Amino acid sequence: MDVEHLKRKLEKEIRGAVEQFQEREDITCRFGEPVVGYVSVDDVRFDMLFARGFNGHPREIYRPGRTIILYYLPFEEDIVRANEESETPTEEWVRSYYESLWLAMAVNQTIRQVIVGQGRLISNLSNMVSWDDEHCREDWSYKFAAAIAGMGEMGPAGSFHVNGKYGGRVGGMITDGMYADKPLIMEGEQLQRALEKLIDPCLHEGPCSEEMIAVCPGGAITAEGIDRNKCSAYCRTLNETTPVPEVCGKCFRFK
């Protein structure tokens, strides 16, 4: 099967997995059309993020890996808007965090079946609930990989924006197959600018607007930026095991 045919099959099967998942009686969250992307592990930005301690390296996690297959699973707009209008994270928003995790597991299994069917190797990159308490971030970020793949942009508190929207989950799998475009050769100022686009939003440094400060229920945002420890402490009241900002998401809509 040629690469383009394989990609069409993958994308079709992922859409089918989302539709089938939403037929379950225990699922209340609605999801939009999934976005699928591919990125080479040889992109120099992975090397730089790893060297600077911002992210694990895909080759460190799975040495045979050559391509990361990525997907973005957007929440229904009503869920996002209701969370924006509420003073604290809504029950539906928090529920969507968990249900999107379950959906990602189903999508991963679908991707695995397609890739193994081609005789290729494939692996998870993380368990999707790992958390580094010292640095208040995930050990491995699918969002960095998706940004490198050109699927969207990083936003406040490590959020991810796709086509101007931010409510959803990013996930993926790594395979030894070569399905991504050859990475761009970047160095000097071009590489530095590319890294700043990835890293700067995740440093949580200011300036932050009055509107952004006002929406934070944990009091973690000031004009100077976002206090990671305060953010994590508040999010732990919503998810004791993995206090990711995604369980709150109140500041995600800002740039």
Coordinates of C-alpha atoms in Angstrom, one line a residue:
M1 CA 0.0 0.0 0.0
D2 CA 1.5 3.4 -1.0
V3 CA 1.8 6.2 1.6
E4 CA -1.1 8.3 0.4
H5 CA -3.4 5.3 0.3
L6 CA -2.3 4.3 3.8
K7 CA -3.0 7.9 5.1
R8 CA -6.5 7.9 3.6
K9 CA -7.1 4.5 5.3
L10 CA -5.8 5.7 8.6
E11 CA -7.9 8.9 8.5
K12 CA -11.0 6.9 7.6
E13 CA -10.5 4.4 10.4
I14 CA -9.9 7.1 12.9
R15 CA -13.1 8.9 12.0
G16 CA -14.9 5.5 12.3
A17 CA -13.3 5.0 15.8
V18 CA -14.6 8.4 16.9
E19 CA -18.1 7.6 15.6
Q20 CA -18.2 4.2 17.2
F21 CA -17.0 5.6 20.5
Q22 CA -19.8 8.1 20.7
E23 CA -22.3 5.4 20.3
R24 CA -21.5 4.1 23.8
E25 CA -24.2 4.7 26.4
D26 CA -21.7 5.9 29.0
I27 CA -20.2 8.6 26.8
T28 CA -21.7 12.1 27.1
C29 CA -19.1 14.3 25.3
R30 CA -19.6 15.0 21.6
F31 CA -16.5 15.3 19.4
G32 CA -16.0 17.1 16.1
E33 CA -14.1 16.0 13.0
P34 CA -10.6 14.6 14.0
V35 CA -7.5 16.2 12.5
V36 CA -4.6 13.9 11.6
G37 CA -1.0 14.8 11.0
Y38 CA 2.4 13.2 10.6
V39 CA 5.9 14.3 11.6
S40 CA 9.4 12.9 11.3
V41 CA 11.3 12.2 14.5
D42 CA 14.4 13.6 12.7
D43 CA 13.0 17.2 12.9
V44 CA 15.8 19.2 14.6
R45 CA 13.2 20.8 16.9
F46 CA 12.8 17.6 18.8
D47 CA 16.6 17.6 19.4
M48 CA 16.5 21.1 20.7
L49 CA 13.4 20.6 23.0
F50 CA 15.1 17.6 24.5
A51 CA 18.4 19.3 24.9
R52 CA 16.7 22.2 26.8
G53 CA 14.7 19.9 29.0
F54 CA 11.3 20.8 27.7
N55 CA 10.3 17.4 26.3
G56 CA 11.3 13.8 26.0
H57 CA 12.8 12.8 22.6
P58 CA 10.8 10.4 20.5
R59 CA 13.9 8.3 19.7
E60 CA 14.7 8.1 23.4
I61 CA 11.2 6.8 24.0
Y62 CA 11.1 4.4 21.0
R63 CA 14.4 4.0 19.2
P64 CA 13.0 2.3 16.0
G65 CA 10.6 5.2 15.5
R66 CA 10.7 7.3 12.4
T67 CA 7.3 8.9 12.1
I68 CA 4.8 10.1 14.7
I69 CA 1.2 9.7 13.7
L70 CA -0.8 12.4 15.4
Y71 CA -4.5 13.3 15.9
Y72 CA -6.5 16.1 17.4
L73 CA -9.9 15.3 18.8
P74 CA -11.9 18.5 19.2
F75 CA -14.7 18.9 21.7
E76 CA -18.1 20.0 20.6
E77 CA -18.4 23.8 20.6
D78 CA -21.2 23.9 23.2
I79 CA -18.8 22.3 25.8
V80 CA -16.1 24.9 25.1
R81 CA -18.5 27.9 25.2
A82 CA -20.2 26.7 28.4
N83 CA -16.8 26.4 30.1
E84 CA -15.9 30.0 29.0
E85 CA -19.1 31.4 30.4
S86 CA -18.8 29.6 33.8
E87 CA -16.8 31.1 36.7
T88 CA -15.2 27.7 37.4
P89 CA -14.6 24.7 35.0
T90 CA -17.9 23.0 34.2
E91 CA -18.7 19.4 35.0
E92 CA -19.0 18.8 31.2
W93 CA -15.6 20.2 30.5
V94 CA -13.9 18.1 33.2
R95 CA -15.8 15.1 32.0
S96 CA -14.7 15.7 28.4
Y97 CA -11.0 15.6 29.6
Y98 CA -11.6 12.0 30.8
E99 CA -13.7 10.9 27.9
S100 CA -11.2 12.2 25.4
L101 CA -8.6 10.2 27.2
W102 CA -10.7 7.0 26.7
L103 CA -11.3 8.0 23.1
A104 CA -7.6 8.5 22.5
M105 CA -7.0 4.9 23.8
A106 CA -9.6 3.6 21.2
V107 CA -8.0 5.7 18.4
N108 CA -4.5 4.4 19.4
Q109 CA -5.8 0.8 19.1
T110 CA -7.2 1.6 15.6
I111 CA -3.9 3.1 14.4
R112 CA -2.1 0.1 15.8
Q113 CA -4.3 -2.3 13.8
V114 CA -3.8 -0.4 10.6
I115 CA 0.0 -0.1 10.9
V116 CA 0.6 -3.6 12.2
G117 CA -1.5 -4.8 9.2
Q118 CA 1.3 -3.2 7.0
G119 CA 4.0 -5.2 8.8
R120 CA 5.4 -2.2 10.6
L121 CA 6.4 -1.7 14.2
I122 CA 4.4 0.8 16.3
S123 CA 4.5 2.0 19.9
N124 CA 2.9 4.4 22.4
L125 CA 4.9 7.5 23.4
S126 CA 3.4 7.9 26.8
N127 CA 0.5 6.6 29.0
M128 CA -1.1 10.1 28.6
V129 CA -1.4 10.6 32.4
S130 CA 2.2 11.0 33.3
W131 CA 3.1 14.2 35.2
D132 CA 6.3 15.9 36.4
D133 CA 5.5 17.5 39.7
E134 CA 8.8 19.3 39.9
H135 CA 8.4 21.1 36.5
C136 CA 4.6 21.1 36.5
R137 CA 4.3 19.5 33.0
E138 CA 4.0 16.3 31.2
D139 CA 7.1 14.1 30.6
W140 CA 6.2 13.9 26.9
S141 CA 4.0 16.4 25.1
Y142 CA 2.0 15.4 22.0
K143 CA 1.2 19.0 21.6
F144 CA 4.8 19.9 20.8
A145 CA 4.9 17.2 18.2
A146 CA 1.6 18.4 16.7
A147 CA 2.9 21.9 16.5
I148 CA 6.0 20.7 14.8
A149 CA 3.8 18.8 12.3
G150 CA 2.0 22.1 11.5
M151 CA -1.4 21.0 12.9
G152 CA -1.7 24.1 15.1
E153 CA 0.0 26.4 17.6
M154 CA 0.9 26.3 21.3
G155 CA -1.0 28.6 23.6
P156 CA -1.2 29.7 27.2
A157 CA -0.5 27.1 29.9
G158 CA 0.6 24.6 27.2
S159 CA -2.7 24.6 25.4
F160 CA -3.0 23.8 21.7
H161 CA -4.9 25.8 19.1
V162 CA -6.1 24.3 15.9
N163 CA -7.8 26.6 13.3
G164 CA -8.4 29.1 16.1
K165 CA -10.0 26.5 18.4
Y166 CA -8.5 25.0 21.6
G167 CA -10.9 22.5 23.2
G168 CA -9.8 19.0 22.5
R169 CA -7.1 16.3 23.0
V170 CA -3.9 15.7 21.1
G171 CA -2.5 12.1 20.9
G172 CA -0.5 9.9 18.7
M173 CA 1.6 6.8 18.1
I174 CA 5.2 6.3 16.8
T175 CA 6.1 3.9 14.0
D176 CA 9.1 2.7 12.1
G177 CA 7.3 3.5 8.9
M178 CA 8.2 6.6 6.9
Y179 CA 5.0 8.5 6.4
A180 CA 6.0 12.1 7.1
D181 CA 7.5 14.7 4.8
K182 CA 11.2 15.2 5.0
P183 CA 11.9 17.7 7.8
L184 CA 13.0 21.2 7.0
I185 CA 16.6 22.1 7.5
M186 CA 16.7 24.9 10.0
E187 CA 19.5 26.6 11.8
G188 CA 20.5 30.0 13.3
E189 CA 17.8 32.6 13.6
Q190 CA 15.2 30.5 11.7
L191 CA 15.6 27.6 14.2
Q192 CA 15.6 30.0 17.1
R193 CA 12.3 31.6 16.0
A194 CA 10.8 28.2 15.4
L195 CA 11.7 27.2 19.0
E196 CA 10.3 30.4 20.5
K197 CA 7.0 29.6 18.9
L198 CA 7.0 26.3 20.7
I199 CA 8.5 27.2 24.0
D200 CA 7.5 30.8 24.8
P201 CA 3.8 30.0 25.5
C202 CA 4.8 27.2 27.8
L203 CA 7.1 29.3 29.9
H204 CA 4.0 31.0 31.3
E205 CA 5.7 34.4 31.2
G206 CA 3.7 37.7 30.8
P207 CA 2.4 40.0 29.8
C208 CA -1.1 38.7 30.7
S209 CA -4.3 40.8 30.2
E210 CA -6.7 41.8 32.9
E211 CA -9.3 39.5 31.2
M212 CA -6.9 36.6 31.3
I213 CA -6.1 37.2 35.0
A214 CA -9.8 37.5 35.9
V215 CA -10.8 34.1 34.5
C216 CA -8.3 32.0 36.5
P217 CA -10.2 30.3 39.3
G218 CA -6.9 29.4 41.0
G219 CA -5.4 32.9 41.2
A220 CA -2.4 31.6 39.2
I221 CA -2.2 34.4 36.7
T222 CA -0.8 37.9 37.2
A223 CA 0.4 40.6 34.8
E224 CA 3.9 38.9 34.9
G225 CA 2.6 35.5 33.8
I226 CA 1.3 32.1 35.1
D227 CA 2.5 30.6 38.3
R228 CA 2.9 26.9 37.4
N229 CA 2.8 25.7 41.0
K230 CA -0.5 27.6 41.7
C231 CA -2.0 26.4 38.5
S232 CA -1.0 22.8 39.3
A233 CA -2.4 23.1 42.8
Y234 CA -5.8 24.3 41.6
C235 CA -5.9 21.7 38.8
R236 CA -5.1 19.0 41.4
T237 CA -8.5 19.8 43.0
L238 CA -10.1 18.7 39.7
N239 CA -7.7 15.8 38.9
E240 CA -5.7 14.6 41.9
T241 CA -3.5 12.2 39.9
T242 CA -2.7 14.3 36.9
P243 CA -3.1 18.1 37.5
V244 CA -2.9 19.1 33.9
P245 CA -4.2 22.6 32.9
E246 CA -6.5 20.8 30.5
V247 CA -8.9 19.9 33.3
C248 CA -9.5 23.6 33.8
G249 CA -8.9 25.3 30.5
K250 CA -10.2 28.7 31.6
C251 CA -7.2 30.6 30.2
F252 CA -6.8 28.6 27.0
R253 CA -8.8 30.9 24.8
F254 CA -6.3 33.7 25.2
K255 CA -3.2 34.3 23.1

